[in-house]
């Protein structure tokens, strides 16, 4: 949500900023802008445009018409004030000498705005961000301090979550970056420095980055970057090397990132699983939780949002079966308001692809306040959630760009299963032969996924049969129910078809009244133990006129085909791993349906990749 990029160097800044912003488009935005300082004119030029980045790029001829080697850029996701040219960032102070780009929300902006208006400061936008630009200028003028000191004074007055990039025409050889509860990365180049919301925006230029921590301020110049802590004392930051390839964040010939990422799943799974299974045992490198600690855990509490929460739902079924301890799952957005029962003996498992989801981060902090240990399953290395956790299991899925998560979901599930198996071994709650069988099957998941992907044309055909339905129900029991939640979310978020997931047994308690002639029901019947019950539910909805698209394992295809209108299958695997395979046809189905409906698959309306506001 919102994207920041900044550059100070010797090359023309505008094309670099536009390129960086294009890499942040996936985060979701409704307008874009840049501010660049020109040494020739001694002025700062600001260009902003509502709509896609292309509108801005056309306006400034791909950057060619903007002179200057220092600048900041932004893609905005409207929170305060509608999407419009004037509300886009950068927001500037009244003199036009200070420009600010901002991710997050300034919670006390109304109070500050009225204070500044009382001092005669005029406002032009409805944004909370303009307050920051105006307040910094107010301190520069009123207190006769330099820009860095004015920023420090501003930070003491503003409340909320923010990542800020600041450019001041009176100190034109530098950018100032600030972070609190919203990610910001610093990039170190030869004779240049960068700031960005995430690595994809700057990896073309540098692989040396550091991750700002809350309360830190950085001053970026051509010569390097000086960081300060919240007391404005100079600090040294660790510089990390980004080791993934640039094409990992490019489409590489695919029409959509989502499709590319679906197809990358076997490889992502290999990266996540293979190094963690050695000689028939789960191997978690540098895992700090002792056997005593694990034995003493009273319960696991999984917190997450969206698809990551759906992984947690599968985890509840799987982990309780493996470790025979209670596993609770909560939506992160609910967790901190529900007075959760959490103490020192609770292990809170936080799941997040981005590692920046604000609700998830808030849940993590609440859990920590209550005394729990935090283990996170995260994809983005160095993200805020990873850095605030006691233990991190990285999913190693590689950069995920499409808003609809696919390979991150699969690898999160693999990581969670590995964690369950690791615990089960220490707790002695799983039969050793079964434990080994699951591990063997886990190693086979990538090639079984490849087999499913190679039959994608069948799924495309089913999508062509059903893409014009206006409402869809996903039904299933046990892990098939949890899987249905994800299948349903995938479909609705990218195709805009109304869709709901139901535990099959709940149908007759209300929802079945919605089933009528031609209603599409996606019936999930992969879970062997409850296959007969899944069949009964298929009969039940068929009898009320539903069209049934079923998903089951190969051995049950024939029986399912006797009743369902169409059947998708997955290879046989251990029960605990069925959702790992079952999700792939559902992702493909959602993708092809959205494709046939002409939807903006990688950037669905109203959605952002990384949700950094509450
Ligand atoms: C799924 O396709 C989503 N776009 C969304 O539900 C996502 O899973 C959720 O916002 C959580 O994100 P996170 O994993 O980065 O925390």
Coordinates of C-alpha atoms and ligand atoms in Angstrom, one line a residue:
X1 CA 0.0 0.0 0.0
X2 CA 1.6 3.3 -1.1
X3 CA 5.1 3.1 -2.4
X4 CA 8.1 5.4 -1.8
X5 CA 11.2 5.7 -3.8
X6 CA 14.0 8.3 -3.5
X7 CA 17.3 8.9 -5.3
X8 CA 20.3 11.2 -4.7
X9 CA 23.2 10.7 -7.2
X10 CA 24.7 12.0 -10.4
X11 CA 22.2 10.7 -12.9
X12 CA 18.9 12.2 -13.9
X13 CA 16.6 11.3 -11.1
X14 CA 13.1 11.3 -12.8
X15 CA 13.6 8.2 -15.0
X16 CA 15.1 6.3 -12.0
X17 CA 12.1 7.3 -9.8
X18 CA 9.6 6.3 -12.5
X19 CA 11.3 2.9 -12.9
X20 CA 11.3 2.4 -9.1
X21 CA 7.7 3.4 -8.8
X22 CA 6.8 0.9 -11.6
X23 CA 8.2 -1.9 -9.4
X24 CA 6.0 -0.8 -6.5
X25 CA 2.8 -0.7 -8.6
X26 CA 1.9 -4.1 -7.3
X27 CA 1.4 -2.7 -3.8
X28 CA -1.8 -1.0 -5.0
X29 CA -2.2 2.7 -5.7
X30 CA -4.6 5.3 -7.2
X31 CA -2.2 8.1 -8.1
X32 CA 1.5 8.9 -8.4
X33 CA 3.9 11.8 -8.3
X34 CA 7.5 12.9 -8.2
X35 CA 9.5 15.9 -6.9
X36 CA 12.9 16.6 -8.3
X37 CA 15.3 19.4 -7.4
X38 CA 17.0 21.1 -10.4
X39 CA 20.5 22.5 -9.8
X40 CA 20.1 24.6 -12.9
X41 CA 17.0 26.5 -11.7
X42 CA 17.5 26.1 -7.9
X43 CA 13.8 25.1 -7.8
X44 CA 12.0 21.9 -7.1
X45 CA 9.6 20.6 -9.7
X46 CA 6.6 18.6 -8.6
X47 CA 4.4 16.5 -10.9
X48 CA 1.5 14.5 -9.8
X49 CA -1.3 12.6 -11.5
X50 CA -4.3 10.6 -10.6
X51 CA -4.5 7.2 -12.1
X52 CA -2.0 4.7 -13.4
X53 CA 1.7 5.5 -13.3
X54 CA 1.6 5.8 -17.1
X55 CA -0.4 9.0 -16.8
X56 CA 2.4 10.5 -14.8
X57 CA 5.1 9.1 -17.0
X58 CA 3.4 10.5 -20.1
X59 CA 3.0 13.8 -18.4
X60 CA 6.8 14.1 -17.9
X61 CA 7.8 12.3 -21.0
X62 CA 9.2 9.3 -19.2
X63 CA 11.2 11.7 -17.0
X64 CA 13.0 13.4 -19.9
X65 CA 11.4 16.8 -19.2
X66 CA 12.4 16.9 -15.6
X67 CA 15.9 18.1 -14.8
X68 CA 17.8 17.2 -11.6
X69 CA 19.7 14.5 -9.8
X70 CA 17.9 14.4 -6.5
X71 CA 14.2 13.4 -6.1
X72 CA 11.5 11.5 -4.4
X73 CA 8.5 9.6 -5.9
X74 CA 5.3 8.0 -4.6
X75 CA 2.4 5.8 -5.5
X76 CA -0.5 6.8 -3.3
X77 CA -3.4 4.6 -2.0
X78 CA -5.9 7.1 -0.8
X79 CA -6.8 7.2 2.9
X80 CA -7.3 10.9 3.8
X81 CA -8.8 12.7 0.8
X82 CA -10.1 11.1 -2.4
X83 CA -7.7 10.1 -5.2
X84 CA -6.9 13.3 -7.1
X85 CA -4.0 15.2 -8.5
X86 CA -4.0 17.6 -5.6
X87 CA -4.1 14.9 -2.9
X88 CA -1.3 12.8 -4.6
X89 CA 2.1 12.9 -3.1
X90 CA 4.6 14.6 -2.9
X91 CA 2.8 17.1 -0.7
X92 CA 4.7 20.4 -0.5
X93 CA 4.9 23.2 2.1
X94 CA 3.4 26.6 1.3
X95 CA 6.7 28.0 -0.1
X96 CA 7.1 25.0 -2.3
X97 CA 10.6 24.4 -0.8
X98 CA 9.8 21.2 1.1
X99 CA 8.3 18.1 -0.4
X100 CA 7.2 15.0 1.5
X101 CA 6.1 11.5 0.4
X102 CA 4.5 9.4 3.1
X103 CA 3.2 5.9 3.7
X104 CA 0.9 5.4 6.7
X105 CA -1.4 7.7 8.6
X106 CA -0.7 10.7 10.7
X107 CA -3.4 10.1 13.4
X108 CA -3.3 13.6 15.0
X109 CA -3.2 15.5 11.7
X110 CA -6.5 17.3 12.3
X111 CA -5.3 18.9 15.5
X112 CA -1.9 19.9 13.9
X113 CA -3.7 21.2 10.8
X114 CA -5.8 23.5 12.9
X115 CA -2.8 24.6 14.9
X116 CA -1.0 25.5 11.6
X117 CA -4.0 27.2 10.1
X118 CA -4.3 29.3 13.3
X119 CA -0.7 30.4 12.5
X120 CA -1.9 31.5 9.0
X121 CA -0.6 28.4 7.1
X122 CA -2.9 27.7 4.1
X123 CA -3.6 24.1 3.1
X124 CA -4.3 22.9 -0.4
X125 CA -5.1 19.2 0.0
X126 CA -7.2 17.0 2.2
X127 CA -4.3 14.8 3.1
X128 CA -2.8 14.1 6.5
X129 CA 0.6 14.2 4.8
X130 CA 0.5 17.9 3.9
X131 CA 0.6 18.6 7.7
X132 CA 4.1 17.1 7.8
X133 CA 5.5 19.3 5.0
X134 CA 3.9 22.4 6.5
X135 CA 5.0 21.6 10.0
X136 CA 8.6 21.0 9.0
X137 CA 8.6 24.4 7.2
X138 CA 6.9 26.0 10.2
X139 CA 9.8 24.8 12.5
X140 CA 12.4 25.9 9.9
X141 CA 11.0 29.4 9.8
X142 CA 9.7 29.9 13.3
X143 CA 12.6 28.3 15.2
X144 CA 15.3 29.2 12.6
X145 CA 16.6 25.6 12.6
X146 CA 18.0 23.5 9.7
X147 CA 15.9 20.9 7.9
X148 CA 17.2 18.0 10.0
X149 CA 16.4 19.7 13.3
X150 CA 13.0 20.7 11.9
X151 CA 12.3 17.1 10.9
X152 CA 13.2 16.0 14.5
X153 CA 10.9 18.6 16.0
X154 CA 8.1 17.5 13.6
X155 CA 8.6 13.9 14.6
X156 CA 8.0 14.8 18.3
X157 CA 4.6 16.3 17.3
X158 CA 3.2 13.7 14.9
X159 CA 1.5 10.5 16.0
X160 CA 0.7 7.5 13.9
X161 CA 2.4 5.2 11.5
X162 CA 4.7 6.6 8.9
X163 CA 7.5 6.1 6.4
X164 CA 8.6 9.5 5.1
X165 CA 10.9 10.7 2.3
X166 CA 11.7 14.4 2.5
X167 CA 13.3 16.7 0.0
X168 CA 14.2 20.3 0.8
X169 CA 15.2 22.8 -1.8
X170 CA 17.4 24.6 0.7
X171 CA 19.5 21.4 1.4
X172 CA 19.4 20.0 -2.1
X173 CA 22.2 17.5 -1.8
X174 CA 20.4 15.3 0.5
X175 CA 17.2 13.4 1.2
X176 CA 15.8 12.6 4.7
X177 CA 14.1 9.3 5.4
X178 CA 12.1 8.5 8.5
X179 CA 10.5 5.3 9.6
X180 CA 7.8 4.4 12.2
X181 CA 5.6 1.4 11.8
X182 CA 5.9 1.5 8.0
X183 CA 8.7 -0.1 6.1
X184 CA 11.6 1.8 4.5
X185 CA 14.8 0.5 3.0
X186 CA 18.0 2.3 2.4
X187 CA 20.1 1.5 -0.7
X188 CA 23.9 2.1 -1.0
X189 CA 25.3 2.7 -4.5
X190 CA 28.5 4.1 -6.1
X191 CA 28.1 7.9 -5.7
X192 CA 24.4 7.6 -5.0
X193 CA 21.9 6.5 -2.4
X194 CA 18.4 5.3 -2.5
X195 CA 15.4 4.9 -0.3
X196 CA 12.4 2.7 -1.1
X197 CA 9.4 0.9 0.4
X198 CA 10.8 -2.3 -0.7
X199 CA 13.8 -3.8 -2.4
X200 CA 12.2 -4.4 -5.8
X201 CA 12.2 -0.7 -6.5
X202 CA 16.0 -0.3 -6.2
X203 CA 17.5 -3.8 -6.9
X204 CA 18.3 -2.7 -10.5
X205 CA 20.8 -0.2 -9.0
X206 CA 22.1 -1.8 -5.8
X207 CA 22.0 -5.0 -3.8
X208 CA 23.5 -3.4 -0.7
X209 CA 20.6 -2.4 1.6
X210 CA 19.8 -1.7 5.2
X211 CA 16.4 -1.9 6.9
X212 CA 15.4 1.1 8.9
X213 CA 14.0 0.5 12.4
X214 CA 11.2 2.3 14.1
X215 CA 12.1 5.8 15.2
X216 CA 15.2 6.0 13.0
X217 CA 16.1 8.9 10.7
X218 CA 18.5 8.7 7.8
X219 CA 20.2 11.4 5.8
X220 CA 21.1 10.3 2.3
X221 CA 23.7 12.0 0.2
X222 CA 25.9 11.0 -2.9
X223 CA 28.7 10.1 -0.5
X224 CA 26.7 7.7 1.7
X225 CA 24.0 7.4 4.3
X226 CA 24.1 8.6 8.0
X227 CA 21.5 7.1 10.3
X228 CA 20.3 8.4 13.6
X229 CA 18.3 6.7 16.4
X230 CA 15.1 8.3 17.9
X231 CA 17.3 10.5 20.1
X232 CA 19.1 11.7 16.9
X233 CA 22.3 10.1 18.0
X234 CA 24.4 8.8 15.0
X235 CA 24.2 5.0 14.6
X236 CA 25.8 2.4 12.3
X237 CA 23.4 0.2 10.3
X238 CA 24.1 -3.3 9.2
X239 CA 24.3 -3.5 5.4
X240 CA 22.7 -6.6 4.0
X241 CA 23.2 -8.2 0.6
X242 CA 20.1 -9.0 -1.5
X243 CA 20.8 -12.2 -3.2
X244 CA 17.8 -12.8 -5.4
X245 CA 17.9 -12.2 -9.2
X246 CA 16.3 -9.2 -10.8
X247 CA 14.1 -11.4 -13.1
X248 CA 12.5 -12.9 -10.0
X249 CA 10.6 -9.6 -9.8
X250 CA 9.9 -9.4 -13.6
X251 CA 7.2 -11.1 -15.6
X252 CA 9.7 -13.2 -17.6
X253 CA 7.4 -13.6 -20.6
X254 CA 4.2 -14.4 -18.7
X255 CA 1.1 -12.3 -19.2
X256 CA 0.6 -11.9 -15.5
X257 CA 2.7 -12.1 -12.3
X258 CA 0.0 -14.2 -10.7
X259 CA 0.3 -16.9 -13.4
X260 CA 4.1 -16.8 -13.2
X261 CA 3.9 -17.2 -9.5
X262 CA 1.5 -20.1 -9.7
X263 CA 3.9 -21.8 -12.2
X264 CA 6.9 -21.1 -9.9
X265 CA 5.3 -23.0 -7.0
X266 CA 7.2 -26.3 -7.5
X267 CA 10.5 -24.4 -7.4
X268 CA 9.4 -22.3 -4.4
X269 CA 8.4 -25.4 -2.5
X270 CA 11.7 -27.0 -3.2
X271 CA 13.5 -24.0 -1.8
X272 CA 11.3 -24.0 1.2
X273 CA 11.3 -27.7 2.0
X274 CA 14.5 -29.5 0.7
X275 CA 17.0 -27.8 2.9
X276 CA 14.8 -28.5 5.9
X277 CA 14.6 -32.2 5.6
X278 CA 17.9 -34.1 6.2
X279 CA 18.3 -37.9 6.8
X280 CA 14.6 -38.4 7.4
X281 CA 14.4 -35.6 10.0
X282 CA 13.1 -32.0 10.0
X283 CA 16.2 -29.8 10.2
X284 CA 15.6 -26.2 11.3
X285 CA 18.8 -24.3 11.2
X286 CA 19.7 -22.3 14.3
X287 CA 16.3 -23.0 15.8
X288 CA 16.4 -21.5 19.2
X289 CA 13.4 -23.2 20.9
X290 CA 14.6 -25.9 23.3
X291 CA 12.9 -29.2 23.7
X292 CA 11.9 -28.2 27.3
X293 CA 10.3 -25.0 26.0
X294 CA 8.4 -27.0 23.4
X295 CA 7.2 -29.5 25.9
X296 CA 6.1 -26.7 28.2
X297 CA 4.0 -24.9 25.6
X298 CA 0.3 -24.8 26.7
X299 CA -1.1 -23.8 23.3
X300 CA -0.2 -22.4 19.9
X301 CA -2.0 -19.3 18.8
X302 CA -1.8 -18.6 15.1
X303 CA -2.6 -15.0 14.0
X304 CA -2.7 -13.7 10.4
X305 CA -4.8 -12.0 7.8
X306 CA -6.4 -13.1 4.5
X307 CA -4.7 -16.0 2.8
X308 CA -2.1 -16.3 5.6
X309 CA -5.0 -16.8 8.0
X310 CA -6.3 -19.5 5.7
X311 CA -2.9 -21.2 6.1
X312 CA -3.5 -21.0 9.8
X313 CA -6.9 -22.6 9.4
X314 CA -5.3 -25.6 7.7
X315 CA -2.6 -25.5 10.5
X316 CA -5.2 -25.9 13.2
X317 CA -6.4 -29.2 11.7
X318 CA -2.9 -30.4 10.9
X319 CA -1.0 -29.2 14.0
X320 CA -3.6 -30.4 16.5
X321 CA -3.4 -33.8 14.9
X322 CA 0.4 -33.8 14.9
X323 CA 1.3 -32.3 18.3
X324 CA -1.9 -33.0 20.4
X325 CA -1.8 -29.5 21.8
X326 CA -4.5 -26.9 21.4
X327 CA -4.1 -24.6 18.4
X328 CA -6.2 -21.5 18.2
X329 CA -6.4 -19.4 15.1
X330 CA -7.4 -15.7 15.1
X331 CA -7.7 -13.0 12.5
X332 CA -5.0 -10.5 13.4
X333 CA -7.4 -7.6 13.0
X334 CA -9.6 -9.2 15.8
X335 CA -6.8 -10.5 18.0
X336 CA -5.9 -7.4 19.9
X337 CA -9.5 -6.4 20.5
X338 CA -10.6 -9.7 21.9
X339 CA -8.7 -9.9 25.1
X340 CA -7.0 -13.1 24.0
X341 CA -5.9 -15.7 26.6
X342 CA -2.2 -15.6 26.0
X343 CA 0.7 -16.0 28.5
X344 CA 4.3 -17.0 28.7
X345 CA 3.5 -20.6 27.9
X346 CA 1.7 -19.6 24.6
X347 CA 3.7 -19.7 21.4
X348 CA 2.2 -17.2 19.0
X349 CA 2.7 -18.1 15.4
X350 CA 2.5 -15.1 13.1
X351 CA 2.1 -15.7 9.4
X352 CA 2.6 -13.0 6.8
X353 CA 4.0 -13.0 3.3
X354 CA 5.0 -9.3 3.3
X355 CA 5.9 -9.1 7.0
X356 CA 4.5 -5.7 7.0
X357 CA 0.7 -6.1 7.5
X358 CA -0.3 -3.6 10.1
X359 CA -2.9 -5.7 11.8
X360 CA -0.6 -8.7 12.0
X361 CA 2.2 -6.5 13.4
X362 CA -0.2 -5.1 16.0
X363 CA -1.3 -8.6 17.0
X364 CA 2.4 -9.6 17.3
X365 CA 3.0 -6.7 19.7
X366 CA -0.1 -7.4 21.7
X367 CA 1.0 -11.1 22.1
X368 CA 4.5 -10.0 23.2
X369 CA 3.0 -7.6 25.7
X370 CA 1.0 -10.5 27.1
X371 CA 4.3 -12.5 27.6
X372 CA 4.1 -14.9 24.6
X373 CA 7.1 -15.9 22.5
X374 CA 6.7 -15.1 18.8
X375 CA 7.5 -17.4 15.9
X376 CA 6.8 -15.9 12.5
X377 CA 6.5 -17.5 9.1
X378 CA 7.5 -14.7 6.7
X379 CA 8.5 -14.4 3.1
X380 CA 10.1 -10.9 2.9
X381 CA 13.5 -11.1 4.5
X382 CA 14.3 -8.3 6.9
X383 CA 10.6 -7.2 7.1
X384 CA 9.2 -5.6 10.3
X385 CA 7.5 -8.8 11.5
X386 CA 10.6 -10.9 10.9
X387 CA 12.7 -8.4 12.9
X388 CA 10.3 -8.2 15.8
X389 CA 10.0 -12.0 16.2
X390 CA 11.9 -14.3 18.5
X391 CA 12.1 -17.0 15.8
X392 CA 11.6 -16.7 12.0
X393 CA 11.0 -19.4 9.5
X394 CA 11.4 -17.8 6.1
X395 CA 9.4 -19.3 3.3
X396 CA 12.0 -18.6 0.6
X397 CA 9.3 -18.3 -2.0
X398 CA 11.1 -15.4 -3.7
X399 CA 9.4 -12.0 -4.4
X400 CA 5.7 -12.2 -4.8
X401 CA 4.3 -9.4 -6.9
X402 CA 0.7 -10.3 -7.8
X403 CA -1.8 -9.0 -5.2
X404 CA -3.4 -12.5 -5.1
X405 CA -0.9 -14.7 -3.2
X406 CA -0.1 -18.1 -4.5
X407 CA 3.4 -19.3 -4.0
X408 CA 3.6 -17.6 -0.6
X409 CA 0.5 -19.4 0.6
X410 CA 1.9 -22.8 -0.5
X411 CA 5.3 -22.2 1.1
X412 CA 3.7 -20.8 4.3
X413 CA 1.8 -24.1 4.6
X414 CA 4.9 -26.1 4.0
X415 CA 6.8 -24.2 6.7
X416 CA 3.9 -24.6 9.2
X417 CA 3.7 -28.3 8.5
X418 CA 7.5 -28.6 9.0
X419 CA 7.1 -26.8 12.3
X420 CA 4.4 -29.2 13.4
X421 CA 6.5 -32.2 12.4
X422 CA 9.5 -30.8 14.3
X423 CA 7.4 -30.3 17.4
X424 CA 5.7 -33.7 17.1
X425 CA 9.1 -35.4 17.0
X426 CA 10.2 -33.7 20.2
X427 CA 6.9 -34.3 21.9
X428 CA 6.6 -37.9 20.7
X429 CA 3.1 -37.4 19.6
X430 CA 3.5 -38.9 16.1
X431 CA 4.2 -42.4 15.1
X432 CA 7.7 -42.5 13.7
X433 CA 6.8 -44.4 10.5
X434 CA 4.0 -41.9 9.8
X435 CA 6.4 -39.0 10.5
X436 CA 8.8 -40.3 8.0
X437 CA 6.1 -41.0 5.4
X438 CA 4.9 -37.4 5.7
X439 CA 8.5 -36.1 5.1
X440 CA 8.9 -38.4 2.1
X441 CA 5.6 -37.1 0.7
X442 CA 6.7 -33.5 1.4
X443 CA 9.7 -34.0 -0.8
X444 CA 7.5 -35.2 -3.5
X445 CA 5.1 -32.2 -3.4
X446 CA 7.1 -30.1 -6.0
X447 CA 6.8 -32.8 -8.7
X448 CA 3.2 -33.5 -7.9
X449 CA 2.5 -29.8 -8.2
X450 CA 4.2 -29.9 -11.6
X451 CA 1.9 -32.7 -12.6
X452 CA -1.2 -30.6 -11.7
X453 CA 0.3 -27.6 -13.5
X454 CA 0.8 -29.6 -16.6
X455 CA -3.0 -30.3 -16.8
X456 CA -3.8 -26.6 -16.6
X457 CA -5.7 -26.7 -19.9
X458 CA -8.4 -28.9 -18.3
X459 CA -8.9 -26.3 -15.6
X460 CA -9.0 -23.5 -18.2
X461 CA -11.7 -25.5 -19.9
X462 CA -13.7 -25.7 -16.6
X463 CA -13.2 -22.0 -16.1
X464 CA -14.6 -21.4 -19.6
X465 CA -17.8 -23.3 -18.6
X466 CA -18.4 -21.4 -15.4
X467 CA -16.8 -17.9 -15.7
X468 CA -20.2 -16.2 -16.1
X469 CA -21.7 -17.3 -12.8
X470 CA -22.5 -14.5 -10.5
X471 CA -22.2 -16.4 -7.2
X472 CA -20.2 -19.4 -6.1
X473 CA -20.1 -21.6 -3.0
X474 CA -17.0 -23.6 -1.9
X475 CA -17.9 -26.4 0.4
X476 CA -15.8 -29.0 2.2
X477 CA -15.1 -30.6 5.6
X478 CA -12.0 -30.5 7.8
X479 CA -8.9 -29.4 5.7
X480 CA -11.2 -29.2 2.7
X481 CA -13.1 -26.5 4.4
X482 CA -10.0 -24.6 5.2
X483 CA -8.9 -25.1 1.6
X484 CA -12.3 -23.8 0.4
X485 CA -11.7 -20.5 2.3
X486 CA -8.6 -19.9 0.2
X487 CA -10.2 -21.1 -3.1
X488 CA -13.1 -18.7 -2.5
X489 CA -10.9 -15.7 -1.6
X490 CA -8.8 -16.3 -4.6
X491 CA -11.8 -16.3 -6.9
X492 CA -13.5 -13.3 -5.4
X493 CA -10.5 -11.1 -5.1
X494 CA -9.4 -11.3 -8.8
X495 CA -12.7 -12.1 -10.7
X496 CA -15.1 -10.0 -8.6
X497 CA -17.5 -13.0 -8.4
X498 CA -19.4 -13.2 -5.2
X499 CA -18.1 -16.3 -3.5
X500 CA -18.4 -17.9 -0.1
X501 CA -16.8 -20.9 1.6
X502 CA -18.8 -23.1 3.9
X503 CA -18.1 -26.1 6.1
X504 CA -20.4 -28.6 4.3
X505 CA -22.1 -29.7 7.5
X506 CA -23.2 -26.1 8.0
X507 CA -25.1 -25.9 4.7
X508 CA -28.3 -27.2 6.1
X509 CA -28.2 -24.7 8.9
X510 CA -29.0 -21.9 6.5
X511 CA -26.9 -21.5 3.4
X512 CA -28.6 -24.3 1.5
X513 CA -31.6 -22.0 1.0
X514 CA -29.4 -20.1 -1.5
X515 CA -28.8 -23.1 -3.7
X516 CA -31.1 -23.1 -6.8
X517 CA -31.0 -24.1 -10.4
X518 CA -27.6 -23.4 -11.9
X519 CA -25.8 -22.2 -8.7
X520 CA -22.2 -23.1 -9.0
X521 CA -20.9 -25.2 -6.0
X522 CA -17.2 -26.1 -5.9
X523 CA -17.2 -29.2 -3.8
X524 CA -13.9 -30.2 -2.2
X525 CA -13.5 -33.8 -1.4
X526 CA -9.9 -34.5 -1.1
X527 CA -9.9 -35.6 2.5
X528 CA -10.1 -39.3 2.3
X529 CA -11.6 -40.0 5.7
X530 CA -14.6 -37.8 5.0
X531 CA -15.0 -38.6 1.3
X532 CA -18.4 -40.3 1.7
X533 CA -19.7 -37.4 3.6
X534 CA -18.4 -35.0 0.9
X535 CA -20.3 -37.2 -1.7
X536 CA -23.5 -36.8 0.4
X537 CA -23.1 -33.1 0.3
X538 CA -22.6 -33.1 -3.5
X539 CA -25.8 -35.2 -3.8
X540 CA -27.6 -32.7 -1.5
X541 CA -26.7 -29.6 -3.5
X542 CA -27.3 -31.4 -6.9
X543 CA -30.8 -32.3 -5.7
X544 CA -31.4 -28.6 -5.4
X545 CA -30.2 -27.8 -8.9
X546 CA -26.6 -26.8 -8.3
X547 CA -23.9 -27.2 -10.9
X548 CA -21.1 -29.0 -9.1
X549 CA -17.4 -28.6 -9.9
X550 CA -15.6 -31.1 -7.7
X551 CA -12.0 -31.4 -6.5
X552 CA -10.8 -34.8 -5.3
X553 CA -7.9 -37.2 -5.5
X554 CA -7.2 -39.3 -8.5
X555 CA -8.5 -42.5 -6.8
X556 CA -11.9 -40.9 -6.2
X557 CA -12.3 -39.4 -9.6
X558 CA -14.6 -42.1 -10.9
X559 CA -16.9 -42.1 -8.0
X560 CA -17.1 -38.3 -7.8
X561 CA -17.8 -38.1 -11.6
X562 CA -21.0 -40.1 -11.2
X563 CA -22.6 -37.2 -9.5
X564 CA -20.6 -34.0 -10.0
X565 CA -20.9 -32.1 -13.3
X566 CA -17.1 -31.8 -13.6
X567 CA -14.1 -33.1 -11.6
X568 CA -10.6 -31.7 -11.1
X569 CA -8.1 -34.0 -9.5
X570 CA -4.9 -34.0 -7.6
X571 CA -2.4 -36.8 -7.1
X572 CA -2.5 -38.9 -3.9
X573 CA -0.5 -37.7 -1.0
X574 CA -0.5 -37.9 2.8
X575 CA -3.7 -36.4 4.3
X576 CA -1.7 -33.6 6.0
X577 CA -0.5 -32.4 2.6
X578 CA -3.7 -32.5 0.6
X579 CA -4.3 -28.7 0.8
X580 CA -0.8 -28.1 -0.5
X581 CA -1.8 -29.8 -3.7
X582 CA -5.5 -28.9 -3.6
X583 CA -4.8 -25.2 -3.7
X584 CA -3.1 -25.3 -7.1
X585 CA -6.2 -26.2 -9.2
X586 CA -8.2 -23.6 -7.2
X587 CA -5.6 -20.9 -8.0
X588 CA -5.7 -21.8 -11.7
X589 CA -9.5 -21.9 -11.7
X590 CA -9.6 -18.4 -10.2
X591 CA -6.9 -17.1 -12.6
X592 CA -8.6 -18.4 -15.8
X593 CA -12.1 -17.2 -14.7
X594 CA -10.6 -13.7 -14.0
X595 CA -8.8 -13.8 -17.4
X596 CA -12.1 -14.7 -19.2
X597 CA -13.9 -11.9 -17.4
X598 CA -11.2 -9.4 -18.5
X599 CA -10.2 -8.4 -15.0
X600 CA -7.0 -6.6 -13.9
X601 CA -5.6 -9.8 -12.4
X602 CA -2.3 -8.6 -10.9
X603 CA -3.9 -5.4 -9.5
X604 CA -7.5 -6.1 -8.6
X605 CA -9.6 -3.1 -7.8
X606 CA -9.5 -1.7 -4.2
X607 CA -6.8 -4.2 -3.1
X608 CA -3.2 -3.7 -2.1
X609 CA -0.4 -6.2 -1.8
X610 CA 0.8 -5.1 1.5
X611 CA -1.9 -3.7 3.8
X612 CA -0.1 -1.2 6.1
X613 CA -3.1 0.6 7.5
X614 CA -5.7 -0.7 10.0
Ligands
LIG1 C1 -4.5 -12.9 -0.6 O1 -4.5 -13.2 -1.9 C2 -4.4 -11.5 -0.3 N1 -4.1 -10.6 -1.2 C3 -4.4 -11.1 1.2 O2 -5.5 -11.8 1.8 C4 -3.2 -11.4 2.0 O3 -3.0 -12.7 2.2 C5 -3.3 -10.6 3.4 O4 -3.5 -9.3 3.1 C6 -2.2 -10.9 4.3 O5 -1.0 -10.4 3.8 P1 0.4 -10.8 4.4 O6 0.5 -12.3 4.3 O7 1.4 -10.1 3.6 O8 0.4 -10.4 5.9

